CSV table of C-alpha atoms and ligand atoms in Angstrom, one decimal:
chain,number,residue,atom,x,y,z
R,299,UNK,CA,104.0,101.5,-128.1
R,300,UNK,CA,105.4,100.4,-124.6
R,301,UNK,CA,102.6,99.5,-122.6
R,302,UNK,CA,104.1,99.7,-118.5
R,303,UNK,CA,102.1,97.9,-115.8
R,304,UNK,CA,103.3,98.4,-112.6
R,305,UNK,CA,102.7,95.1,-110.5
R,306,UNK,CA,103.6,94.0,-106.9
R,307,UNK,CA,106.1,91.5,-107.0
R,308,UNK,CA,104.9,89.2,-104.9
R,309,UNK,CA,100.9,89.6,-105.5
R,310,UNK,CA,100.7,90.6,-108.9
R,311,UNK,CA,97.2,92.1,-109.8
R,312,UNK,CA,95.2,88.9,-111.2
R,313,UNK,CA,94.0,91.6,-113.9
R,314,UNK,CA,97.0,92.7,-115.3
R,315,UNK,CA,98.2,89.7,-115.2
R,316,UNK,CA,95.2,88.0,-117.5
R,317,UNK,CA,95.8,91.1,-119.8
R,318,UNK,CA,99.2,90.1,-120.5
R,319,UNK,CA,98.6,86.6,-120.6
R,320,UNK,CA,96.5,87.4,-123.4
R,321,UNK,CA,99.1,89.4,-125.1
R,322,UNK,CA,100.9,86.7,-125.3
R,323,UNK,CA,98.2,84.4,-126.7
R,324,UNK,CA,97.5,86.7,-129.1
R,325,UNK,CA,101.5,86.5,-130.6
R,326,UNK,CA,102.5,89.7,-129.4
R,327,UNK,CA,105.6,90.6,-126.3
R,328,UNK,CA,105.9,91.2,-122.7
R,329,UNK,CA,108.5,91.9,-120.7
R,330,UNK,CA,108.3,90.2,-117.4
R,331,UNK,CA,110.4,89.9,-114.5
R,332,UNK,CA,112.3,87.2,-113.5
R,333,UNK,CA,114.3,86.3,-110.0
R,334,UNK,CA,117.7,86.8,-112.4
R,335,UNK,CA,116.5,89.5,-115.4
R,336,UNK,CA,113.9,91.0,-116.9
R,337,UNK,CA,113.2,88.9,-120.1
R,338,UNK,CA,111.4,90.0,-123.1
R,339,UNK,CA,108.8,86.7,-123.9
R,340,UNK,CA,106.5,85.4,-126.8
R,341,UNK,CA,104.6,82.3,-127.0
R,342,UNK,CA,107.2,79.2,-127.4
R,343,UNK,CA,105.1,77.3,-130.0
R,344,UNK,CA,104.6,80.4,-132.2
R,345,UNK,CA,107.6,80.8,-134.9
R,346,UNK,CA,106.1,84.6,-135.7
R,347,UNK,CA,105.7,85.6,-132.5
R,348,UNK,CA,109.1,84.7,-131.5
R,349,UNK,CA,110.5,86.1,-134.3
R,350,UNK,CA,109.5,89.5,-132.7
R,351,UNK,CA,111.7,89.4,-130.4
R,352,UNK,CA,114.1,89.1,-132.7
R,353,UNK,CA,113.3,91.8,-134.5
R,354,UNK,CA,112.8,94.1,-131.3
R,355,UNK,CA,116.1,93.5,-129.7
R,356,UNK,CA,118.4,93.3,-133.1
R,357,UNK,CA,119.3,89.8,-131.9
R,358,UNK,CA,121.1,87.7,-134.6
R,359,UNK,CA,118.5,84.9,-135.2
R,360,UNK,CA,121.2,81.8,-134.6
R,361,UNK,CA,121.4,83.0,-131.0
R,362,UNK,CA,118.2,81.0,-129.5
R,363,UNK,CA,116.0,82.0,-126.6
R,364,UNK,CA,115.3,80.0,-123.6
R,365,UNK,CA,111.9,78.7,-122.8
R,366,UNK,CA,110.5,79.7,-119.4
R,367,UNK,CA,107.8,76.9,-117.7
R,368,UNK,CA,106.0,77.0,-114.7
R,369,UNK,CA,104.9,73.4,-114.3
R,370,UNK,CA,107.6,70.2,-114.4
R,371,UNK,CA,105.3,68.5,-116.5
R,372,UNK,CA,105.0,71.6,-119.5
R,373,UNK,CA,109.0,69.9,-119.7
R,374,UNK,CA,107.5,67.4,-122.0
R,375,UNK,CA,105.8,69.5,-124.3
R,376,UNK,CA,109.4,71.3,-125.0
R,377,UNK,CA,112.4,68.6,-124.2
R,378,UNK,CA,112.3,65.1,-125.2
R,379,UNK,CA,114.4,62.2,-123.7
R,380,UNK,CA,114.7,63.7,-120.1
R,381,UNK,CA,116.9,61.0,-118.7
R,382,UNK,CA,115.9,60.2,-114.9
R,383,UNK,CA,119.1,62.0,-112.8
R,384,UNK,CA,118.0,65.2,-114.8
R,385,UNK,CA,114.2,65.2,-113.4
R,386,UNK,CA,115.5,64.8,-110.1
R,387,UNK,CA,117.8,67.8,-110.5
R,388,UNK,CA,115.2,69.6,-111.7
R,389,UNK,CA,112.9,68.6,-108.8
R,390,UNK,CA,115.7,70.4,-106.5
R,391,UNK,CA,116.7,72.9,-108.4
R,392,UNK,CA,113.4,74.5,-110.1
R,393,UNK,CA,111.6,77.0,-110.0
R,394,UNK,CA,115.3,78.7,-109.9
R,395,UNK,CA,117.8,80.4,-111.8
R,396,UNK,CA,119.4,77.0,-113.4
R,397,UNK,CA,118.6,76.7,-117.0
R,398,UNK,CA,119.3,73.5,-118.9
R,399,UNK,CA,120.1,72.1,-122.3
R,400,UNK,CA,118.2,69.0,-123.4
R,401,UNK,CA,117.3,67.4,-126.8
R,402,UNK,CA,114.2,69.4,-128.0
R,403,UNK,CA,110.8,68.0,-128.6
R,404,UNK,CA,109.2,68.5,-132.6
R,405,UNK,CA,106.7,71.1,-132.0
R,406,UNK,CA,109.4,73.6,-130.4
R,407,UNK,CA,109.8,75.8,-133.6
R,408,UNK,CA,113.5,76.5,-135.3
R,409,UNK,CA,113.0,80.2,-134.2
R,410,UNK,CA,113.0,79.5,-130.4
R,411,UNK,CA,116.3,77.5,-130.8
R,412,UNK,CA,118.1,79.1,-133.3
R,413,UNK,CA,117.6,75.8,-135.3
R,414,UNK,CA,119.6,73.5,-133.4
R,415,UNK,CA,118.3,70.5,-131.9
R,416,UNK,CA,118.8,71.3,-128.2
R,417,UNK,CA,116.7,73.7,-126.4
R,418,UNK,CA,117.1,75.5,-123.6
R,419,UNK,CA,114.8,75.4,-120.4
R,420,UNK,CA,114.3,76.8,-117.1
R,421,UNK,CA,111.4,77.5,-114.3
R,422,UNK,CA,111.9,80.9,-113.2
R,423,UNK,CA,111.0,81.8,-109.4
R,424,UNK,CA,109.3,84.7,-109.9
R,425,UNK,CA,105.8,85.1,-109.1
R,426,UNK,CA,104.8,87.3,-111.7
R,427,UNK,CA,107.3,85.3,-114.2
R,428,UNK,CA,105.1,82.0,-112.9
R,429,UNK,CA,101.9,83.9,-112.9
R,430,UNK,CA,102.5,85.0,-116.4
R,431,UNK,CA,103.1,82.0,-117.8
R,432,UNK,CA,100.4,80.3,-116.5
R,433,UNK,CA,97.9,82.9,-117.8
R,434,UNK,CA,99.0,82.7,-121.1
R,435,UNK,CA,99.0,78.7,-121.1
R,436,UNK,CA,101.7,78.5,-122.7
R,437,UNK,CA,106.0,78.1,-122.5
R,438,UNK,CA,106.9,81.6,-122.9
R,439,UNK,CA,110.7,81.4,-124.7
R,440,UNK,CA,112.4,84.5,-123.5
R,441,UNK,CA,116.1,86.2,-123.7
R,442,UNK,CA,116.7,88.7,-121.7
R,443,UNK,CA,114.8,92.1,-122.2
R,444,UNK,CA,117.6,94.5,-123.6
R,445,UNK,CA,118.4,95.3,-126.6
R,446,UNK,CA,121.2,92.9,-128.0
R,447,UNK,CA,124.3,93.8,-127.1
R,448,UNK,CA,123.7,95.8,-123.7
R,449,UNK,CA,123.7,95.4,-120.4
R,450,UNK,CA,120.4,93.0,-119.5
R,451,UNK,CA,118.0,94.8,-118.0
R,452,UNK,CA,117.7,94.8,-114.2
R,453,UNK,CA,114.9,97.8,-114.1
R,454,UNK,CA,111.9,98.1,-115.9
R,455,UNK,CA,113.4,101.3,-116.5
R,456,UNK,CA,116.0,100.1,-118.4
R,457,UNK,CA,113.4,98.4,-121.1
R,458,UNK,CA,112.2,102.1,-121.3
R,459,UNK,CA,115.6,102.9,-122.3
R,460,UNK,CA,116.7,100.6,-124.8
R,461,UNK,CA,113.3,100.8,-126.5
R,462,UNK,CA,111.9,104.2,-126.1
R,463,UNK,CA,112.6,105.2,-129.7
R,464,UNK,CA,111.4,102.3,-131.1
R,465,UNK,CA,108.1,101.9,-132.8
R,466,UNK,CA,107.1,98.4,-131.1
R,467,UNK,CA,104.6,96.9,-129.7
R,468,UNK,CA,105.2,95.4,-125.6
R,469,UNK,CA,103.7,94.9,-122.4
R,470,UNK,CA,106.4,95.6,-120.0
R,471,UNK,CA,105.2,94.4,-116.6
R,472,UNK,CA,107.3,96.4,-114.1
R,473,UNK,CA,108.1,94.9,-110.6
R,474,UNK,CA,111.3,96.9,-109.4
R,475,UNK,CA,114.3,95.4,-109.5
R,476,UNK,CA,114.9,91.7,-110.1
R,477,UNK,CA,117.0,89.7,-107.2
R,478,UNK,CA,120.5,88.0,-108.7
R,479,UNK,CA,121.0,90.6,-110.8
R,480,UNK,CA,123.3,88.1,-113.6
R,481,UNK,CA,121.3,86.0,-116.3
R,482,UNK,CA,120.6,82.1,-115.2
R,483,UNK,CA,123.6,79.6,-114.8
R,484,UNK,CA,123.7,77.1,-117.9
R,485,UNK,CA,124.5,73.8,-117.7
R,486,UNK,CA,124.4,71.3,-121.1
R,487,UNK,CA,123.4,67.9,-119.5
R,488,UNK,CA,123.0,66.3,-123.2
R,489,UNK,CA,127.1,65.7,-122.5
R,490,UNK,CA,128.8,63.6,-120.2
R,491,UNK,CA,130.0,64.9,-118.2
R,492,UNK,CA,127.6,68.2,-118.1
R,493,UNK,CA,128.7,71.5,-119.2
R,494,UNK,CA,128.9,75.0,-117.9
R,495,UNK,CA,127.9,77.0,-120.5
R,496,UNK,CA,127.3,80.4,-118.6
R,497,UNK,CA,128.0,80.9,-114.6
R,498,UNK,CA,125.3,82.6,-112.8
R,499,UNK,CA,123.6,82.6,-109.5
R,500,UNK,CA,123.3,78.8,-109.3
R,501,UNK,CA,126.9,78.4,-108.6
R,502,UNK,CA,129.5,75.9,-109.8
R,503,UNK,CA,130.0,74.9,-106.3
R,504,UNK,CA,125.8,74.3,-105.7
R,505,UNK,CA,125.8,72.4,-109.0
R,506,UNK,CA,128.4,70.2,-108.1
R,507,UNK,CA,126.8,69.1,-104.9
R,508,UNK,CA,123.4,68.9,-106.7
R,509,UNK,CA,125.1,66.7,-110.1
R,510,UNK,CA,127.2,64.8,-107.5
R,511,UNK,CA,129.9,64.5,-110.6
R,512,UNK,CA,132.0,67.0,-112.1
R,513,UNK,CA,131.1,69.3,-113.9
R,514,UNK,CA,133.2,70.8,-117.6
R,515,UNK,CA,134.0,74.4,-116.9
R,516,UNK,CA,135.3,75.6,-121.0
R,517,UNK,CA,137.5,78.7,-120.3
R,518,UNK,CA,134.7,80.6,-122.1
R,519,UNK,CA,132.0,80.1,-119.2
R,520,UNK,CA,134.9,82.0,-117.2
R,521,UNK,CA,134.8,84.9,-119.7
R,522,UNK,CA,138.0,84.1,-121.3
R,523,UNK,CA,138.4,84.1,-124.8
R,524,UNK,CA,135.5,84.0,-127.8
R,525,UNK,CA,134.3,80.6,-129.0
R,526,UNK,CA,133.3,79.7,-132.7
R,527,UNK,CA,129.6,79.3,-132.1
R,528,UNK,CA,126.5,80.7,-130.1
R,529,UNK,CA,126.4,78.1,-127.5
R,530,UNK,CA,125.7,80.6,-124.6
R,531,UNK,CA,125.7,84.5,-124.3
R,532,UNK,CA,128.6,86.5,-125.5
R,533,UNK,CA,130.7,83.7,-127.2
R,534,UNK,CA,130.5,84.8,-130.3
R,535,UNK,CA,128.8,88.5,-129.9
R,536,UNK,CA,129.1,91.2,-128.5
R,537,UNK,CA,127.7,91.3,-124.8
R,538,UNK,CA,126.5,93.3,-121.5
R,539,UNK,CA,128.9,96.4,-123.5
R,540,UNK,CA,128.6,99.8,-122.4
R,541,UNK,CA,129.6,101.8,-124.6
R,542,UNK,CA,132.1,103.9,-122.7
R,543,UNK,CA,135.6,101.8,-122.9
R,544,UNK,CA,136.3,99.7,-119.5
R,545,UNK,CA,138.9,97.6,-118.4
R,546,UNK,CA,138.9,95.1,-115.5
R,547,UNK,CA,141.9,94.8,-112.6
R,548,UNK,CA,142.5,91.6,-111.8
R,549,UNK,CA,145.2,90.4,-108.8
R,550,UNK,CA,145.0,87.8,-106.0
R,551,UNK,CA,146.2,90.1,-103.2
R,552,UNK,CA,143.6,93.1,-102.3
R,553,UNK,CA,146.6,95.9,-101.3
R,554,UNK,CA,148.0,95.3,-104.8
R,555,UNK,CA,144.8,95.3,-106.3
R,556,UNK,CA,144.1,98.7,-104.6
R,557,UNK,CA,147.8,99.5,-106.0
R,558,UNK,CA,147.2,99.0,-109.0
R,559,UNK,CA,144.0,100.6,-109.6
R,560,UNK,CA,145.6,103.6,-108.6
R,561,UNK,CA,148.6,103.4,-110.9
R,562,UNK,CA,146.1,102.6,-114.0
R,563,UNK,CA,144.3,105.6,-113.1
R,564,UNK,CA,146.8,107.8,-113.1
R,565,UNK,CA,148.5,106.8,-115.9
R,566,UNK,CA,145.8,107.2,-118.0
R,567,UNK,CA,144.8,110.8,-116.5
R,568,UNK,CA,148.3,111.6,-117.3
R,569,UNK,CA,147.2,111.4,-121.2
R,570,UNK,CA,144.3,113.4,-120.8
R,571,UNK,CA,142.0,110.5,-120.4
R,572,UNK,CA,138.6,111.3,-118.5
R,573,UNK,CA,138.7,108.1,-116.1
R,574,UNK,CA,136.0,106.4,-114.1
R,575,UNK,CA,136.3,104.0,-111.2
R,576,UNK,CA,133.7,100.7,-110.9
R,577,UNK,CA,134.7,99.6,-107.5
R,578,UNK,CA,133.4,98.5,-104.2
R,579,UNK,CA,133.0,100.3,-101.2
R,580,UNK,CA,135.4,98.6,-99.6
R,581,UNK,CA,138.1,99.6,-102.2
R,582,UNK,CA,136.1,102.6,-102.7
R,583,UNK,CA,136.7,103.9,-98.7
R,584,UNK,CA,141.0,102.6,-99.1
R,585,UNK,CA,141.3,104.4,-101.9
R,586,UNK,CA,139.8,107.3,-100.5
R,587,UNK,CA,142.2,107.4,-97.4
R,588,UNK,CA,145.3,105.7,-99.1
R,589,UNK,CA,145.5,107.6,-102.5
R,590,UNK,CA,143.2,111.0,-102.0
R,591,UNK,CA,145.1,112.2,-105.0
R,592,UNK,CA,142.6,110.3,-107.0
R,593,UNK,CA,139.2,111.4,-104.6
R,594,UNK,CA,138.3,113.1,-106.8
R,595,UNK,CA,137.3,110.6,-109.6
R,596,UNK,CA,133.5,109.8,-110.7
R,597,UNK,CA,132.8,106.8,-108.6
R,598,UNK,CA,130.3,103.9,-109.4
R,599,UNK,CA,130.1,101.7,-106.2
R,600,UNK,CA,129.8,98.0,-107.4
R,601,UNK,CA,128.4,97.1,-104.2
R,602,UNK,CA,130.5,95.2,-101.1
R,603,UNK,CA,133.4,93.1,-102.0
R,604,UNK,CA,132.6,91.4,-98.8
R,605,UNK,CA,128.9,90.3,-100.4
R,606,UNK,CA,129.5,89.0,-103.9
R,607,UNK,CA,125.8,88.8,-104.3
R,608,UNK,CA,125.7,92.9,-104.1
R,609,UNK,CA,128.0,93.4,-106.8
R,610,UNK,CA,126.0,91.1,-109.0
R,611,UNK,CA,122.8,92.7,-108.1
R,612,UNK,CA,124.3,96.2,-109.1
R,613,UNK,CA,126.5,95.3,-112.1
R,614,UNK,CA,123.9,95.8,-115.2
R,615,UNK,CA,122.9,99.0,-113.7
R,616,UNK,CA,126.5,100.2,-113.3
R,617,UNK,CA,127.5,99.4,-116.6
R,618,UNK,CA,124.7,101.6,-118.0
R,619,UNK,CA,125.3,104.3,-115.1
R,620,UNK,CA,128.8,104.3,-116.8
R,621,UNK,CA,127.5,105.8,-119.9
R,622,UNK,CA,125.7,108.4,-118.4
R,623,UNK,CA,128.3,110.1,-117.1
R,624,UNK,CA,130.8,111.9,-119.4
R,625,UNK,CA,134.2,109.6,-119.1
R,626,UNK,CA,137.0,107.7,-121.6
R,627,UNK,CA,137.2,105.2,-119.8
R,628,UNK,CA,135.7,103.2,-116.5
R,629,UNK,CA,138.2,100.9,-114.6
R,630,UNK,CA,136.4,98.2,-112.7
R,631,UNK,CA,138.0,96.0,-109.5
R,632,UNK,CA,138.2,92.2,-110.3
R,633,UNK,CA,136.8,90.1,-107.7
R,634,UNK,CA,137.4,86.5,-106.8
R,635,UNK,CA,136.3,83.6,-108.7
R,636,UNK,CA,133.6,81.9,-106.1
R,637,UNK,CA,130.7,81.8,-105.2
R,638,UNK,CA,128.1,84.6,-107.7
R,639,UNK,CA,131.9,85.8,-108.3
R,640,UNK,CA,132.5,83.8,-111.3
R,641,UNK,CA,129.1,85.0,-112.6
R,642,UNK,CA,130.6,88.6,-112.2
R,643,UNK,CA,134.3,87.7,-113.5
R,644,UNK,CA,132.2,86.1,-116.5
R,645,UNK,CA,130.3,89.4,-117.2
R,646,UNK,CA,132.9,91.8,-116.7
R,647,UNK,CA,135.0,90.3,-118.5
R,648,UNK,CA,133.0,90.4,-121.5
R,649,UNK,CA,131.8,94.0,-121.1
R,650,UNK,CA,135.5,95.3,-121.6
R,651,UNK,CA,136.0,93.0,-125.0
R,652,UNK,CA,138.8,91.1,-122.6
R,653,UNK,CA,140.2,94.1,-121.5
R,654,UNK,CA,142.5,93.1,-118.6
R,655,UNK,CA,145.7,94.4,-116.5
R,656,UNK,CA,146.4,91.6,-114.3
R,657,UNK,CA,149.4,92.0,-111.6
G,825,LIG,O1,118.2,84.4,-116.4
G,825,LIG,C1,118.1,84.2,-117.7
G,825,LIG,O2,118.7,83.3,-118.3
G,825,LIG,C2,117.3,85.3,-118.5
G,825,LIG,C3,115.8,85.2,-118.0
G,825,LIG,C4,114.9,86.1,-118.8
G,825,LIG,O3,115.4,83.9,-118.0
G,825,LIG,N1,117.4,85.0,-119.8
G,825,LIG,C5,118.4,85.4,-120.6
G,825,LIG,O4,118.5,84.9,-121.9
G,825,LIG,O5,119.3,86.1,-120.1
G,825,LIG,P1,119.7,85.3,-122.8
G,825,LIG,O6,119.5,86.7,-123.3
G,825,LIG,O7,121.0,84.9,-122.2
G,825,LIG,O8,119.5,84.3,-124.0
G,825,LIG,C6,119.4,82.9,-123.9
G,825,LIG,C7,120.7,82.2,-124.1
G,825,LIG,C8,121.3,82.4,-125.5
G,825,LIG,O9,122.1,83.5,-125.6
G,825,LIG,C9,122.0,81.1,-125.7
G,825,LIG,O10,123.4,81.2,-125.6
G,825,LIG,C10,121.5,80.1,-124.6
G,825,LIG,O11,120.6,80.9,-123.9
G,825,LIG,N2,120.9,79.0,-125.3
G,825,LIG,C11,119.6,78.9,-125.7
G,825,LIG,N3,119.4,77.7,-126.3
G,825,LIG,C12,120.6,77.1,-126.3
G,825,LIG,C13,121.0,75.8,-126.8
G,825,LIG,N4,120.1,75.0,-127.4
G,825,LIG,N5,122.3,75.5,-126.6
G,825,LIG,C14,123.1,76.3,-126.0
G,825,LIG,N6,122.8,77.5,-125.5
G,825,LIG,C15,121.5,77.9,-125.7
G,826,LIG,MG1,120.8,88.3,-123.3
């Protein structure tokens, strides 16, 4: 059974919030809030518990969780052999929406990290996230909430969704939505230089000034092409996928952006296929007064091209929105690459399985 707790973001009831911590304790899930996603967490040091989540989501058991702290010293009791620059990246960049890869300490079990010997950790900045995870006592190891394969969830509603049918047991603490709206930025600091393993809303350019070094960006962590193993979200499965068939327009100039979404459209109305448009007000309003001959399309606004951080914030629910409403096919506008943007690129990208027309 889903158990929903409605809490205040900020000042989560203390009650509730013992309730789940207990939860926890006791081996069983919650679904908690976090500034990026709402992730679906277990106790870090119980194999059983964690396997859960497995379970509950359908998640292949070789793609590991990441373990959520609320205190820089609980790092010890999960990562061994911090080296010194990364504590002092850690002091500036946690509680935040950076996770990072470090060699994992022995009592972490195989379950949490898929069996490799890296793990993945993170302080989220979330009160109830923090709150939680203090109750329980605990590192709570968490992926996101949804069930694997779909969008993450940014609503507690969309838990309800993916699970509703299921006979489970969770604790879903609902807080409304969650802030970024994209999963955490990865970086692996266990190579030299580090790697970006997933964009998020810690941006390359933030985690350049905060490394002082450069930093590997693999093709991959721009959501270009699959690699061979599970080193971070939607390499090697299938991610953030509506189900309805989408594919992304990408272009450097805005007018032949706008172009071009209109020529894609039409083409495929022309063979009788039921089209939607993911696109930004902006492009949403020139459309509207350039090209009224398509008006008349279902439109799912992505947010404002001019705020990046909108369109991230919005994504996961549009993607879903997408399959709610009766169409072949959704064509989503492309944004640029900076800033949250590659975050967005990144996750697009892998919801229409590479899908591209480029000008
Ligand atoms: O913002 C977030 O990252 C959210 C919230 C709940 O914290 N979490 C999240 O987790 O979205 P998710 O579903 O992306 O799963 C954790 C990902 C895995 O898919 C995996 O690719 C990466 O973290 N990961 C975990 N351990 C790893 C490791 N040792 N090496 C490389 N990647 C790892
Ligand atoms: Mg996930």
């Amino acid at each position: 059974m889903l158990k929903i707790y409605r809490v205040d973001a900020i000042n989560p009831s203390i009650d509730i919030i013992r309730r789940a911590g207990e939860y926890i304790k006791g081996g069983n899930l919650v679904a908690f809030p976090t500034e990026t996603v709402y992730g679906l967490g277990a106790d870090t040091f119980n194999g059983d518990a964690c396997l859960k989540i497995f379970k509950a989501k359908g998640r292949p058991p070789d793609n590991p969780l990441i373990v959520h702290i609320a205190d820089f010293d609980e790092l010890n009791k999960v990562a061994t052999d911090v080296p010194e620059f990364v504590w002092s990246i850690i002091k500036k960049a946690w509680p935040g929406p950076l996770t990072l890869i470090l060699p994992k300490a022995p009592d972490v079990p195989k379950e949490v990290t898929g069996g490799r010997n890296t793990v993945a950790v993170r302080s989220p900045a979330h009160p109830v996230a923090l709150a939680l995870i203090k109750s329980s006592e605990v590192p709570i190891a968490a992926p996101s909430a949804n069930k694997s394969g779909r969008p993450s969830p940014t609503l507690a509603e969309h838990i309800v969704e993916d699970y509703k049918d299921d006979d489970i047991d969770m604790v879903v603490l609902d807080a409304g939505p969650t802030f970024f709206g994209v999963e955490s930025t990865i970086i692996d600091v266990t190579k030299n230089p580090p790697v970006l393993l997933r964009p998020g809303p810690y941006t390359l350019e933030e985690l350049k000034a905060l490394f002082g070094m450069d930093i590997v960006v693999p093709e991959f962590a721009r959501g270009l092409g699959e690699a061979d193993t599970a080193l971070a979200p939607g390499m090697k499965y299938r991610h953030y996928a509506p189900r309805t068939r989408l594919t992304i327009i990408e272009c450097e100039k805005y007018e032949q952006l706008v172009k071009l979404l209109r020529d894609v459209a039409i083409d495929n109305m022309k063979k009788g296929i039921r089209v939607a448009l993911l696109i930004t007000r902006e492009t949403s309003e020139m459309l509207l007064r350039d090209y009224p001959e398509i008006g008349n399309l279902p439109i799912i606004i992505l947010g404002y091209r001019e705020n990046p951080y909108t369109i991230a914030a919005s994504l996961f629910d549009s993607l879903r929105n997408l399959d709610k409403i009766n169409v072949d096919l959704g064509i989503a506008e492309g944004i640029e690459e900076r800033g949250i943007g590659l975050a967005v690129m990144n996750r697009l990208r892998k919801a229409s399985s590479f899908s591209r027309v480029k000008c």
